[in-house]
mmCIF file of C-alpha atoms in Angstrom:
data_model
loop_
_atom_site.group_PDB
_atom_site.id
_atom_site.type_symbol
_atom_site.label_atom_id
_atom_site.label_comp_id
_atom_site.label_asym_id
_atom_site.label_seq_id
_atom_site.Cartn_x
_atom_site.Cartn_y
_atom_site.Cartn_z
ATOM 1 C CA MET C 1 20.771 46.424 11.814
ATOM 2 C CA THR C 2 18.505 43.677 10.489
ATOM 3 C CA ARG C 3 17.638 40.920 12.898
ATOM 4 C CA THR C 4 16.313 37.468 12.089
ATOM 5 C CA GLU C 5 13.788 35.870 14.407
ATOM 6 C CA VAL C 6 11.732 32.693 14.369
ATOM 7 C CA HIS C 7 8.044 33.200 15.094
ATOM 8 C CA GLY C 8 5.060 30.901 15.247
ATOM 9 C CA PHE C 9 1.693 30.334 16.856
ATOM 10 C CA ILE C 10 1.508 29.195 20.481
ATOM 11 C CA GLU C 11 0.400 25.709 19.411
ATOM 12 C CA ASP C 12 3.781 25.296 17.646
ATOM 13 C CA VAL C 13 5.893 26.245 20.672
ATOM 14 C CA GLY C 14 8.099 23.128 20.490
ATOM 15 C CA PRO C 15 9.138 23.310 16.828
ATOM 16 C CA VAL C 16 9.477 27.117 16.958
ATOM 17 C CA GLY C 17 11.840 26.890 19.927
ATOM 18 C CA ARG C 18 13.899 24.093 18.385
ATOM 19 C CA LEU C 19 14.263 25.940 15.074
ATOM 20 C CA ALA C 20 15.293 29.169 16.818
ATOM 21 C CA ALA C 21 17.818 27.306 18.978
ATOM 22 C CA ALA C 22 19.287 25.535 15.932
ATOM 23 C CA LEU C 23 19.683 28.870 14.131
ATOM 24 C CA GLY C 24 20.880 30.779 17.209
ATOM 25 C CA THR C 25 18.114 33.350 16.873
ATOM 26 C CA PRO C 26 15.434 34.652 19.219
ATOM 27 C CA ASP C 27 11.940 33.236 18.975
ATOM 28 C CA SER C 28 8.520 34.682 19.605
ATOM 29 C CA LEU C 29 5.064 33.175 19.920
ATOM 30 C CA ILE C 30 2.076 34.865 18.331
ATOM 31 C CA ALA C 31 -1.347 34.777 19.913
ATOM 32 C CA LEU C 32 -4.247 34.094 17.602
ATOM 33 C CA HIS C 33 -7.506 35.495 18.951
ATOM 34 C CA GLU C 34 -10.639 33.670 17.860
ATOM 35 C CA PHE C 35 -13.945 35.523 17.850
ATOM 36 C CA PRO C 36 -17.230 33.760 18.692
ATOM 37 C CA ASP C 37 -18.121 33.490 14.996
ATOM 38 C CA GLY C 38 -14.835 31.683 14.220
ATOM 39 C CA GLU C 39 -12.976 34.610 12.669
ATOM 40 C CA VAL C 40 -9.366 34.958 13.819
ATOM 41 C CA LEU C 41 -7.087 37.912 14.502
ATOM 42 C CA PRO C 42 -3.308 37.494 14.837
ATOM 43 C CA THR C 43 -1.313 40.199 16.594
ATOM 44 C CA VAL C 44 2.425 40.293 15.938
ATOM 45 C CA PRO C 45 5.129 42.404 17.597
ATOM 46 C CA THR C 46 6.688 45.444 15.923
ATOM 47 C CA CYS C 47 9.502 44.162 13.747
ATOM 48 C CA ASP C 48 10.921 47.149 11.857
ATOM 49 C CA GLY C 49 13.402 45.909 9.302
ATOM 50 C CA ASP C 50 13.542 42.398 10.726
ATOM 51 C CA THR C 51 13.499 39.154 8.783
ATOM 52 C CA ILE C 52 10.834 36.892 10.226
ATOM 53 C CA LEU C 53 11.003 33.145 9.742
ATOM 54 C CA PHE C 54 7.395 32.146 10.384
ATOM 55 C CA TYR C 55 7.055 28.463 11.259
ATOM 56 C CA ARG C 56 3.752 26.823 10.418
ATOM 57 C CA SER C 57 3.029 23.267 9.386
ATOM 58 C CA LEU C 58 0.258 23.367 6.842
ATOM 59 C CA HIS C 59 -1.317 19.988 7.359
ATOM 60 C CA HIS C 60 -5.079 20.558 7.616
ATOM 61 C CA MET C 61 -4.424 23.440 5.234
ATOM 62 C CA THR C 62 -8.092 24.302 4.869
ATOM 63 C CA GLU C 63 -8.307 25.572 8.464
ATOM 64 C CA ARG C 64 -4.742 26.915 8.669
ATOM 65 C CA LEU C 65 -4.487 28.955 5.483
ATOM 66 C CA LEU C 66 -6.441 32.081 6.387
ATOM 67 C CA PRO C 67 -4.690 32.598 9.770
ATOM 68 C CA LEU C 68 -1.378 32.150 7.916
ATOM 69 C CA LEU C 69 -2.228 34.800 5.327
ATOM 70 C CA LEU C 70 -3.546 37.223 7.963
ATOM 71 C CA THR C 71 -0.336 36.791 9.963
ATOM 72 C CA ALA C 72 1.841 37.508 6.904
ATOM 73 C CA ASP C 73 -0.149 40.718 6.369
ATOM 74 C CA ALA C 74 0.271 41.659 10.048
ATOM 75 C CA TYR C 75 4.066 41.247 9.768
ATOM 76 C CA ARG C 76 4.168 43.548 6.745
ATOM 77 C CA ARG C 77 2.139 46.169 8.612
ATOM 78 C CA ALA C 78 4.441 45.764 11.659
ATOM 79 C CA GLY C 79 7.454 46.657 9.498
ATOM 80 C CA ALA C 80 9.115 43.319 8.712
ATOM 81 C CA SER C 81 11.509 43.647 5.794
ATOM 82 C CA ARG C 82 11.241 39.959 4.845
ATOM 83 C CA VAL C 83 8.759 37.281 5.835
ATOM 84 C CA VAL C 84 9.809 33.693 5.154
ATOM 85 C CA LEU C 85 7.412 30.780 5.552
ATOM 86 C CA VAL C 86 9.013 27.687 7.064
ATOM 87 C CA ALA C 87 6.428 24.952 6.557
ATOM 88 C CA PRO C 88 7.535 21.355 7.099
ATOM 89 C CA TYR C 89 4.373 20.248 5.308
ATOM 90 C CA LEU C 90 2.567 22.091 2.514
ATOM 91 C CA GLY C 91 -0.881 20.852 1.601
ATOM 92 C CA TYR C 92 -2.602 21.130 -1.776
ATOM 93 C CA LEU C 93 0.585 20.817 -3.849
ATOM 94 C CA ARG C 94 -0.269 17.251 -4.859
ATOM 95 C CA GLN C 95 -2.981 18.427 -7.287
ATOM 96 C CA ASP C 96 -0.420 19.539 -9.855
ATOM 97 C CA ALA C 97 -2.512 18.657 -12.909
ATOM 98 C CA VAL C 98 -6.194 18.664 -13.799
ATOM 99 C CA PHE C 99 -6.986 14.950 -13.927
ATOM 100 C CA ARG C 100 -10.713 15.281 -14.695
ATOM 101 C CA PRO C 101 -12.805 18.079 -16.208
ATOM 102 C CA GLY C 102 -14.215 20.411 -13.590
ATOM 103 C CA GLN C 103 -11.326 20.091 -11.109
ATOM 104 C CA SER C 104 -9.274 22.983 -9.807
ATOM 105 C CA LEU C 105 -5.499 23.142 -9.969
ATOM 106 C CA SER C 106 -4.840 23.596 -6.249
ATOM 107 C CA ARG C 107 -1.061 23.812 -6.681
ATOM 108 C CA ASP C 108 -1.489 27.034 -8.669
ATOM 109 C CA VAL C 109 -4.097 28.476 -6.301
ATOM 110 C CA MET C 110 -1.834 27.844 -3.287
ATOM 111 C CA GLY C 111 1.119 29.218 -5.226
ATOM 112 C CA ARG C 112 -0.623 32.539 -5.838
ATOM 113 C CA LEU C 113 -1.883 32.881 -2.261
ATOM 114 C CA ILE C 114 1.286 31.879 -0.422
ATOM 115 C CA GLY C 115 3.707 33.426 -2.943
ATOM 116 C CA GLY C 116 1.808 36.703 -2.720
ATOM 117 C CA ALA C 117 2.151 36.770 1.062
ATOM 118 C CA PHE C 118 5.739 35.599 1.654
ATOM 119 C CA ASP C 119 9.195 36.470 0.310
ATOM 120 C CA ARG C 120 10.435 32.882 0.448
ATOM 121 C CA VAL C 121 8.996 29.447 1.192
ATOM 122 C CA VAL C 122 10.973 26.594 2.782
ATOM 123 C CA THR C 123 9.472 23.128 3.159
ATOM 124 C CA ALA C 124 10.438 19.485 3.474
ATOM 125 C CA GLN C 125 10.209 17.265 0.392
ATOM 126 C CA ALA C 126 7.382 19.010 -1.440
ATOM 127 C CA HIS C 127 5.208 17.119 -3.906
ATOM 128 C CA LEU C 128 6.921 18.207 -7.108
ATOM 129 C CA HIS C 129 6.200 15.285 -9.401
ATOM 130 C CA ARG C 130 5.251 17.326 -12.475
ATOM 131 C CA THR C 131 6.727 20.655 -11.344
ATOM 132 C CA SER C 132 10.408 21.472 -11.622
ATOM 133 C CA SER C 133 10.687 23.798 -8.610
ATOM 134 C CA LEU C 134 8.842 25.493 -5.775
ATOM 135 C CA THR C 135 10.050 28.838 -7.087
ATOM 136 C CA LYS C 136 7.914 28.274 -10.187
ATOM 137 C CA VAL C 137 4.905 27.428 -8.002
ATOM 138 C CA PHE C 138 5.155 30.426 -5.667
ATOM 139 C CA GLY C 139 6.826 33.066 -7.839
ATOM 140 C CA VAL C 140 9.257 33.708 -4.956
ATOM 141 C CA ARG C 141 12.254 31.660 -3.872
ATOM 142 C CA GLY C 142 11.116 28.218 -2.792
ATOM 143 C CA ASP C 143 13.270 25.537 -1.192
ATOM 144 C CA SER C 144 12.205 21.897 -0.953
ATOM 145 C CA LEU C 145 14.618 20.245 1.472
ATOM 146 C CA PRO C 146 15.309 16.513 1.038
ATOM 147 C CA VAL C 147 14.329 14.262 3.940
ATOM 148 C CA ALA C 148 15.467 10.771 2.889
ATOM 149 C CA ALA C 149 18.778 10.918 4.773
ATOM 150 C CA ALA C 150 17.061 12.067 7.973
ATOM 151 C CA LEU C 151 14.470 9.299 7.684
ATOM 152 C CA ALA C 152 17.197 6.747 7.020
ATOM 153 C CA SER C 153 19.132 7.827 10.125
ATOM 154 C CA ILE C 154 16.026 7.366 12.257
ATOM 155 C CA ALA C 155 15.303 3.958 10.719
ATOM 156 C CA THR C 156 18.790 2.651 11.568
ATOM 157 C CA ASP C 157 17.749 2.637 15.225
ATOM 158 C CA GLU C 158 15.238 -0.127 14.416
ATOM 159 C CA PRO C 159 16.292 -3.793 14.155
ATOM 160 C CA ARG C 160 14.296 -4.411 10.941
ATOM 161 C CA PRO C 161 13.118 -1.083 9.532
ATOM 162 C CA LEU C 162 10.327 -1.015 6.955
ATOM 163 C CA VAL C 163 10.026 2.031 4.717
ATOM 164 C CA VAL C 164 6.688 2.614 2.952
ATOM 165 C CA GLY C 165 5.041 5.532 1.192
ATOM 166 C CA PRO C 166 1.417 6.622 0.862
ATOM 167 C CA ASP C 167 1.218 6.331 -2.934
ATOM 168 C CA VAL C 168 3.067 5.343 -6.106
ATOM 169 C CA GLU C 169 4.531 8.829 -6.535
ATOM 170 C CA SER C 170 6.351 8.536 -3.197
ATOM 171 C CA GLY C 171 8.345 5.583 -4.582
ATOM 172 C CA PRO C 172 11.542 7.549 -5.352
ATOM 173 C CA TRP C 173 11.630 8.969 -1.787
ATOM 174 C CA VAL C 174 11.001 5.539 -0.260
ATOM 175 C CA ARG C 175 13.772 3.944 -2.340
ATOM 176 C CA GLU C 176 16.197 6.734 -1.417
ATOM 177 C CA ALA C 177 15.431 6.410 2.298
ATOM 178 C CA ALA C 178 15.648 2.605 2.139
#
């Protein structure tokens, strides 16, 4: 029988527990050993045939990416049948076009790395301004969940809420939440 569990690193104990409770599934925290030279080694439990929902916010993606990829590999070696990344924030998707000669296309680089490691990617309101879907970015099923309604419900608790975005491209989300 296939089980589904929510896993994450110890530093994400709160969100991992809340997600597991909301889904009615067990959760597990993964230790990430750091060697003196800065290399990291995740160790995951045996999970033969299980579907693992691995929670990891990917803000500060530069420092979080390699541990994420190593953990996905560890789950495969431990026998997981499916490994799903649940990332409320995905960095490097904003660079979805080459704006000046000599720049990389980070959206495509992240797509290859993350799509090659996971069976599915779930995130909140991904930067998809010139891209039609996360599935096209990652090459595996990708879900970008809308957040405007949740933001609007939080803002109604304020007497005079103000909704702003970080850039022009966030305008449609800001208008929807407002």
